[in-house]
Amino acid sequence: VEENGRFSFRGKIFRLSKAFFGKPIGLQPTLQEGVFEILFSRFALATLDFHTQSITRKGVSSHPPNL
């Protein structure tokens, strides 16, 4: 992630957050074509829809769910 919170994926630029500057993020495909989860460590931060080129942020808990 760049200093301004942007990252590139498949030739397109997306903005996540400046808080992730220099940190590695992952993109994992979902069951829906063209939709990916944006991951940081074990947390799913957001969903990226490549068709609409939009990011929908998710609420992230600092505590793992009870198993």
PDB file of N, CA and C in Angstrom:
ATOM      1  N   VAL A   1       0.856  -1.174   0.000  1.00  0.00           N
ATOM      2  CA  VAL A   1       0.000   0.000   0.000  1.00  0.00           C
ATOM      3  C   VAL A   1       0.900   1.235   0.000  1.00  0.00           C
ATOM      4  N   GLU A   2       0.585   2.158  -0.880  1.00  0.00           N
ATOM      5  CA  GLU A   2       1.379   3.373  -1.011  1.00  0.00           C
ATOM      6  C   GLU A   2       1.056   4.364   0.117  1.00  0.00           C
ATOM      7  N   GLU A   3       1.871   5.411   0.214  1.00  0.00           N
ATOM      8  CA  GLU A   3       1.739   6.397   1.284  1.00  0.00           C
ATOM      9  C   GLU A   3       0.354   7.038   1.345  1.00  0.00           C
ATOM     10  N   ASN A   4      -0.266   7.231   0.195  1.00  0.00           N
ATOM     11  CA  ASN A   4      -1.592   7.854   0.140  1.00  0.00           C
ATOM     12  C   ASN A   4      -2.734   6.859   0.338  1.00  0.00           C
ATOM     13  N   GLY A   5      -2.407   5.604   0.673  1.00  0.00           N
ATOM     14  CA  GLY A   5      -3.431   4.594   0.915  1.00  0.00           C
ATOM     15  C   GLY A   5      -3.894   3.866  -0.319  1.00  0.00           C
ATOM     16  N   ARG A   6      -3.241   4.132  -1.446  1.00  0.00           N
ATOM     17  CA  ARG A   6      -3.653   3.509  -2.702  1.00  0.00           C
ATOM     18  C   ARG A   6      -2.854   2.251  -2.989  1.00  0.00           C
ATOM     19  N   PHE A   7      -3.492   1.351  -3.735  1.00  0.00           N
ATOM     20  CA  PHE A   7      -2.818   0.146  -4.207  1.00  0.00           C
ATOM     21  C   PHE A   7      -3.352  -0.167  -5.604  1.00  0.00           C
ATOM     22  N   SER A   8      -2.589  -0.919  -6.363  1.00  0.00           N
ATOM     23  CA  SER A   8      -3.036  -1.281  -7.707  1.00  0.00           C
ATOM     24  C   SER A   8      -3.361  -2.770  -7.760  1.00  0.00           C
ATOM     25  N   PHE A   9      -4.347  -3.084  -8.581  1.00  0.00           N
ATOM     26  CA  PHE A   9      -4.773  -4.459  -8.778  1.00  0.00           C
ATOM     27  C   PHE A   9      -5.316  -4.583 -10.193  1.00  0.00           C
ATOM     28  N   ARG A  10      -4.730  -5.494 -10.951  1.00  0.00           N
ATOM     29  CA  ARG A  10      -5.146  -5.720 -12.342  1.00  0.00           C
ATOM     30  C   ARG A  10      -5.152  -4.426 -13.161  1.00  0.00           C
ATOM     31  N   GLY A  11      -4.139  -3.604 -12.938  1.00  0.00           N
ATOM     32  CA  GLY A  11      -3.983  -2.383 -13.721  1.00  0.00           C
ATOM     33  C   GLY A  11      -4.849  -1.217 -13.294  1.00  0.00           C
ATOM     34  N   LYS A  12      -5.615  -1.359 -12.230  1.00  0.00           N
ATOM     35  CA  LYS A  12      -6.476  -0.285 -11.725  1.00  0.00           C
ATOM     36  C   LYS A  12      -5.970   0.169 -10.356  1.00  0.00           C
ATOM     37  N   ILE A  13      -6.230   1.420 -10.026  1.00  0.00           N
ATOM     38  CA  ILE A  13      -5.823   1.985  -8.738  1.00  0.00           C
ATOM     39  C   ILE A  13      -7.038   2.058  -7.814  1.00  0.00           C
ATOM     40  N   PHE A  14      -6.852   1.613  -6.579  1.00  0.00           N
ATOM     41  CA  PHE A  14      -7.900   1.650  -5.560  1.00  0.00           C
ATOM     42  C   PHE A  14      -7.344   2.320  -4.313  1.00  0.00           C
ATOM     43  N   ARG A  15      -8.223   2.911  -3.503  1.00  0.00           N
ATOM     44  CA  ARG A  15      -7.802   3.540  -2.261  1.00  0.00           C
ATOM     45  C   ARG A  15      -8.384   2.778  -1.084  1.00  0.00           C
ATOM     46  N   LEU A  16      -7.509   2.382  -0.168  1.00  0.00           N
ATOM     47  CA  LEU A  16      -7.937   1.674   1.028  1.00  0.00           C
ATOM     48  C   LEU A  16      -7.859   2.605   2.233  1.00  0.00           C
ATOM     49  N   SER A  17      -6.659   2.859   2.735  1.00  0.00           N
ATOM     50  CA  SER A  17      -6.464   3.750   3.879  1.00  0.00           C
ATOM     51  C   SER A  17      -4.978   4.038   4.033  1.00  0.00           C
ATOM     52  N   LYS A  18      -4.657   5.265   4.430  1.00  0.00           N
ATOM     53  CA  LYS A  18      -3.267   5.634   4.696  1.00  0.00           C
ATOM     54  C   LYS A  18      -2.683   4.815   5.839  1.00  0.00           C
ATOM     55  N   ALA A  19      -3.531   4.293   6.697  1.00  0.00           N
ATOM     56  CA  ALA A  19      -3.072   3.503   7.849  1.00  0.00           C
ATOM     57  C   ALA A  19      -2.325   2.238   7.419  1.00  0.00           C
ATOM     58  N   PHE A  20      -2.526   1.793   6.190  1.00  0.00           N
ATOM     59  CA  PHE A  20      -1.887   0.567   5.711  1.00  0.00           C
ATOM     60  C   PHE A  20      -0.644   0.844   4.860  1.00  0.00           C
ATOM     61  N   PHE A  21      -0.146   2.080   4.908  1.00  0.00           N
ATOM     62  CA  PHE A  21       1.054   2.446   4.144  1.00  0.00           C
ATOM     63  C   PHE A  21       2.205   1.491   4.469  1.00  0.00           C
ATOM     64  N   GLY A  22       2.764   0.905   3.423  1.00  0.00           N
ATOM     65  CA  GLY A  22       3.904   0.011   3.577  1.00  0.00           C
ATOM     66  C   GLY A  22       3.567  -1.380   4.075  1.00  0.00           C
ATOM     67  N   LYS A  23       2.320  -1.638   4.341  1.00  0.00           N
ATOM     68  CA  LYS A  23       1.895  -2.950   4.854  1.00  0.00           C
ATOM     69  C   LYS A  23       1.413  -3.838   3.711  1.00  0.00           C
ATOM     70  N   PRO A  24       1.660  -5.130   3.822  1.00  0.00           N
ATOM     71  CA  PRO A  24       1.146  -6.034   2.795  1.00  0.00           C
ATOM     72  C   PRO A  24      -0.338  -6.327   3.012  1.00  0.00           C
ATOM     73  N   ILE A  25      -1.079  -6.304   1.942  1.00  0.00           N
ATOM     74  CA  ILE A  25      -2.486  -6.717   1.989  1.00  0.00           C
ATOM     75  C   ILE A  25      -2.655  -7.856   0.990  1.00  0.00           C
ATOM     76  N   GLY A  26      -3.727  -8.594   1.149  1.00  0.00           N
ATOM     77  CA  GLY A  26      -4.022  -9.677   0.235  1.00  0.00           C
ATOM     78  C   GLY A  26      -5.380  -9.499  -0.388  1.00  0.00           C
ATOM     79  N   LEU A  27      -5.557 -10.064  -1.553  1.00  0.00           N
ATOM     80  CA  LEU A  27      -6.856 -10.076  -2.222  1.00  0.00           C
ATOM     81  C   LEU A  27      -7.215 -11.523  -2.485  1.00  0.00           C
ATOM     82  N   GLN A  28      -8.368 -11.909  -1.980  1.00  0.00           N
ATOM     83  CA  GLN A  28      -8.827 -13.293  -2.111  1.00  0.00           C
ATOM     84  C   GLN A  28     -10.131 -13.308  -2.885  1.00  0.00           C
ATOM     85  N   PRO A  29     -10.224 -14.099  -3.948  1.00  0.00           N
ATOM     86  CA  PRO A  29     -11.478 -14.144  -4.700  1.00  0.00           C
ATOM     87  C   PRO A  29     -12.615 -14.712  -3.848  1.00  0.00           C
ATOM     88  N   THR A  30     -13.803 -14.212  -4.091  1.00  0.00           N
ATOM     89  CA  THR A  30     -15.000 -14.741  -3.438  1.00  0.00           C
ATOM     90  C   THR A  30     -15.717 -15.642  -4.442  1.00  0.00           C
ATOM     91  N   LEU A  31     -16.849 -16.160  -4.069  1.00  0.00           N
ATOM     92  CA  LEU A  31     -17.641 -16.987  -4.978  1.00  0.00           C
ATOM     93  C   LEU A  31     -18.290 -16.170  -6.084  1.00  0.00           C
ATOM     94  N   GLN A  32     -18.343 -14.856  -5.888  1.00  0.00           N
ATOM     95  CA  GLN A  32     -18.947 -13.974  -6.883  1.00  0.00           C
ATOM     96  C   GLN A  32     -17.869 -13.497  -7.862  1.00  0.00           C
ATOM     97  N   GLU A  33     -18.096 -13.675  -9.143  1.00  0.00           N
ATOM     98  CA  GLU A  33     -17.140 -13.301 -10.184  1.00  0.00           C
ATOM     99  C   GLU A  33     -16.763 -11.820 -10.083  1.00  0.00           C
ATOM    100  N   GLY A  34     -15.470 -11.535 -10.034  1.00  0.00           N
ATOM    101  CA  GLY A  34     -14.988 -10.154 -10.010  1.00  0.00           C
ATOM    102  C   GLY A  34     -15.019  -9.491  -8.652  1.00  0.00           C
ATOM    103  N   VAL A  35     -15.351 -10.239  -7.604  1.00  0.00           N
ATOM    104  CA  VAL A  35     -15.424  -9.679  -6.249  1.00  0.00           C
ATOM    105  C   VAL A  35     -14.353 -10.358  -5.392  1.00  0.00           C
ATOM    106  N   PHE A  36     -13.595  -9.539  -4.657  1.00  0.00           N
ATOM    107  CA  PHE A  36     -12.473 -10.020  -3.867  1.00  0.00           C
ATOM    108  C   PHE A  36     -12.556  -9.469  -2.451  1.00  0.00           C
ATOM    109  N   GLU A  37     -12.109 -10.253  -1.488  1.00  0.00           N
ATOM    110  CA  GLU A  37     -11.954  -9.758  -0.128  1.00  0.00           C
ATOM    111  C   GLU A  37     -10.567  -9.155  -0.012  1.00  0.00           C
ATOM    112  N   ILE A  38     -10.479  -8.000   0.645  1.00  0.00           N
ATOM    113  CA  ILE A  38      -9.185  -7.379   0.935  1.00  0.00           C
ATOM    114  C   ILE A  38      -8.816  -7.794   2.345  1.00  0.00           C
ATOM    115  N   LEU A  39      -7.654  -8.433   2.482  1.00  0.00           N
ATOM    116  CA  LEU A  39      -7.234  -9.001   3.758  1.00  0.00           C
ATOM    117  C   LEU A  39      -5.987  -8.307   4.286  1.00  0.00           C
ATOM    118  N   PHE A  40      -5.946  -8.143   5.599  1.00  0.00           N
ATOM    119  CA  PHE A  40      -4.739  -7.712   6.302  1.00  0.00           C
ATOM    120  C   PHE A  40      -4.567  -8.684   7.452  1.00  0.00           C
ATOM    121  N   SER A  41      -3.470  -9.412   7.440  1.00  0.00           N
ATOM    122  CA  SER A  41      -3.251 -10.473   8.420  1.00  0.00           C
ATOM    123  C   SER A  41      -4.426 -11.440   8.293  1.00  0.00           C
ATOM    124  N   ARG A  42      -5.121 -11.713   9.366  1.00  0.00           N
ATOM    125  CA  ARG A  42      -6.255 -12.646   9.296  1.00  0.00           C
ATOM    126  C   ARG A  42      -7.591 -11.931   9.191  1.00  0.00           C
ATOM    127  N   PHE A  43      -7.565 -10.619   9.017  1.00  0.00           N
ATOM    128  CA  PHE A  43      -8.788  -9.826   9.028  1.00  0.00           C
ATOM    129  C   PHE A  43      -9.240  -9.467   7.618  1.00  0.00           C
ATOM    130  N   ALA A  44     -10.513  -9.669   7.360  1.00  0.00           N
ATOM    131  CA  ALA A  44     -11.132  -9.219   6.113  1.00  0.00           C
ATOM    132  C   ALA A  44     -11.545  -7.768   6.326  1.00  0.00           C
ATOM    133  N   LEU A  45     -10.860  -6.854   5.638  1.00  0.00           N
ATOM    134  CA  LEU A  45     -11.101  -5.422   5.837  1.00  0.00           C
ATOM    135  C   LEU A  45     -12.240  -4.883   4.991  1.00  0.00           C
ATOM    136  N   ALA A  46     -12.335  -5.394   3.771  1.00  0.00           N
ATOM    137  CA  ALA A  46     -13.275  -4.809   2.826  1.00  0.00           C
ATOM    138  C   ALA A  46     -13.509  -5.786   1.686  1.00  0.00           C
ATOM    139  N   THR A  47     -14.458  -5.427   0.846  1.00  0.00           N
ATOM    140  CA  THR A  47     -14.744  -6.179  -0.368  1.00  0.00           C
ATOM    141  C   THR A  47     -14.503  -5.254  -1.555  1.00  0.00           C
ATOM    142  N   LEU A  48     -13.758  -5.746  -2.530  1.00  0.00           N
ATOM    143  CA  LEU A  48     -13.482  -4.995  -3.746  1.00  0.00           C
ATOM    144  C   LEU A  48     -14.299  -5.602  -4.876  1.00  0.00           C
ATOM    145  N   ASP A  49     -15.125  -4.783  -5.509  1.00  0.00           N
ATOM    146  CA  ASP A  49     -15.895  -5.221  -6.680  1.00  0.00           C
ATOM    147  C   ASP A  49     -15.188  -4.662  -7.903  1.00  0.00           C
ATOM    148  N   PHE A  50     -14.530  -5.532  -8.648  1.00  0.00           N
ATOM    149  CA  PHE A  50     -13.743  -5.079  -9.785  1.00  0.00           C
ATOM    150  C   PHE A  50     -14.629  -4.542 -10.901  1.00  0.00           C
ATOM    151  N   HIS A  51     -15.856  -5.038 -11.024  1.00  0.00           N
ATOM    152  CA  HIS A  51     -16.758  -4.583 -12.085  1.00  0.00           C
ATOM    153  C   HIS A  51     -17.172  -3.130 -11.872  1.00  0.00           C
ATOM    154  N   THR A  52     -17.516  -2.782 -10.640  1.00  0.00           N
ATOM    155  CA  THR A  52     -17.933  -1.411 -10.340  1.00  0.00           C
ATOM    156  C   THR A  52     -16.756  -0.560  -9.858  1.00  0.00           C
ATOM    157  N   GLN A  53     -15.607  -1.202  -9.654  1.00  0.00           N
ATOM    158  CA  GLN A  53     -14.392  -0.573  -9.147  1.00  0.00           C
ATOM    159  C   GLN A  53     -14.655   0.158  -7.828  1.00  0.00           C
ATOM    160  N   SER A  54     -15.397  -0.522  -6.956  1.00  0.00           N
ATOM    161  CA  SER A  54     -15.730   0.059  -5.659  1.00  0.00           C
ATOM    162  C   SER A  54     -15.239  -0.841  -4.533  1.00  0.00           C
ATOM    163  N   ILE A  55     -14.991  -0.212  -3.386  1.00  0.00           N
ATOM    164  CA  ILE A  55     -14.588  -0.918  -2.177  1.00  0.00           C
ATOM    165  C   ILE A  55     -15.639  -0.675  -1.111  1.00  0.00           C
ATOM    166  N   THR A  56     -16.119  -1.749  -0.497  1.00  0.00           N
ATOM    167  CA  THR A  56     -17.062  -1.659   0.610  1.00  0.00           C
ATOM    168  C   THR A  56     -16.344  -2.117   1.862  1.00  0.00           C
ATOM    169  N   ARG A  57     -16.184  -1.205   2.803  1.00  0.00           N
ATOM    170  CA  ARG A  57     -15.468  -1.535   4.036  1.00  0.00           C
ATOM    171  C   ARG A  57     -16.339  -2.362   4.963  1.00  0.00           C
ATOM    172  N   LYS A  58     -15.671  -3.248   5.707  1.00  0.00           N
ATOM    173  CA  LYS A  58     -16.355  -4.099   6.676  1.00  0.00           C
ATOM    174  C   LYS A  58     -15.994  -3.625   8.075  1.00  0.00           C
ATOM    175  N   GLY A  59     -16.867  -3.864   9.039  1.00  0.00           N
ATOM    176  CA  GLY A  59     -16.522  -3.632  10.434  1.00  0.00           C
ATOM    177  C   GLY A  59     -15.539  -4.712  10.858  1.00  0.00           C
ATOM    178  N   VAL A  60     -14.431  -4.330  11.471  1.00  0.00           N
ATOM    179  CA  VAL A  60     -13.411  -5.287  11.870  1.00  0.00           C
ATOM    180  C   VAL A  60     -13.284  -5.262  13.373  1.00  0.00           C
ATOM    181  N   SER A  61     -13.423  -6.409  13.978  1.00  0.00           N
ATOM    182  CA  SER A  61     -13.278  -6.540  15.419  1.00  0.00           C
ATOM    183  C   SER A  61     -11.815  -6.779  15.746  1.00  0.00           C
ATOM    184  N   SER A  62     -11.359  -6.209  16.871  1.00  0.00           N
ATOM    185  CA  SER A  62      -9.979  -6.448  17.287  1.00  0.00           C
ATOM    186  C   SER A  62      -9.855  -7.760  18.034  1.00  0.00           C
ATOM    187  N   HIS A  63     -10.957  -8.425  18.279  1.00  0.00           N
ATOM    188  CA  HIS A  63     -10.958  -9.682  19.001  1.00  0.00           C
ATOM    189  C   HIS A  63     -11.429 -10.796  18.082  1.00  0.00           C
ATOM    190  N   PRO A  64     -10.721 -11.917  18.056  1.00  0.00           N
ATOM    191  CA  PRO A  64     -11.200 -13.038  17.239  1.00  0.00           C
ATOM    192  C   PRO A  64     -12.508 -13.580  17.795  1.00  0.00           C
ATOM    193  N   PRO A  65     -13.337 -14.171  16.955  1.00  0.00           N
ATOM    194  CA  PRO A  65     -14.597 -14.737  17.449  1.00  0.00           C
ATOM    195  C   PRO A  65     -14.336 -15.900  18.397  1.00  0.00           C
ATOM    196  N   ASN A  66     -15.268 -16.101  19.309  1.00  0.00           N
ATOM    197  CA  ASN A  66     -15.148 -17.239  20.237  1.00  0.00           C
ATOM    198  C   ASN A  66     -15.329 -18.536  19.461  1.00  0.00           C
ATOM    199  N   LEU A  67     -14.468 -19.479  19.739  1.00  0.00           N
ATOM    200  CA  LEU A  67     -14.571 -20.765  19.034  1.00  0.00           C
ATOM    201  C   LEU A  67     -15.238 -21.794  19.893  1.00  0.00           C
TER     202      LEU A  67
END
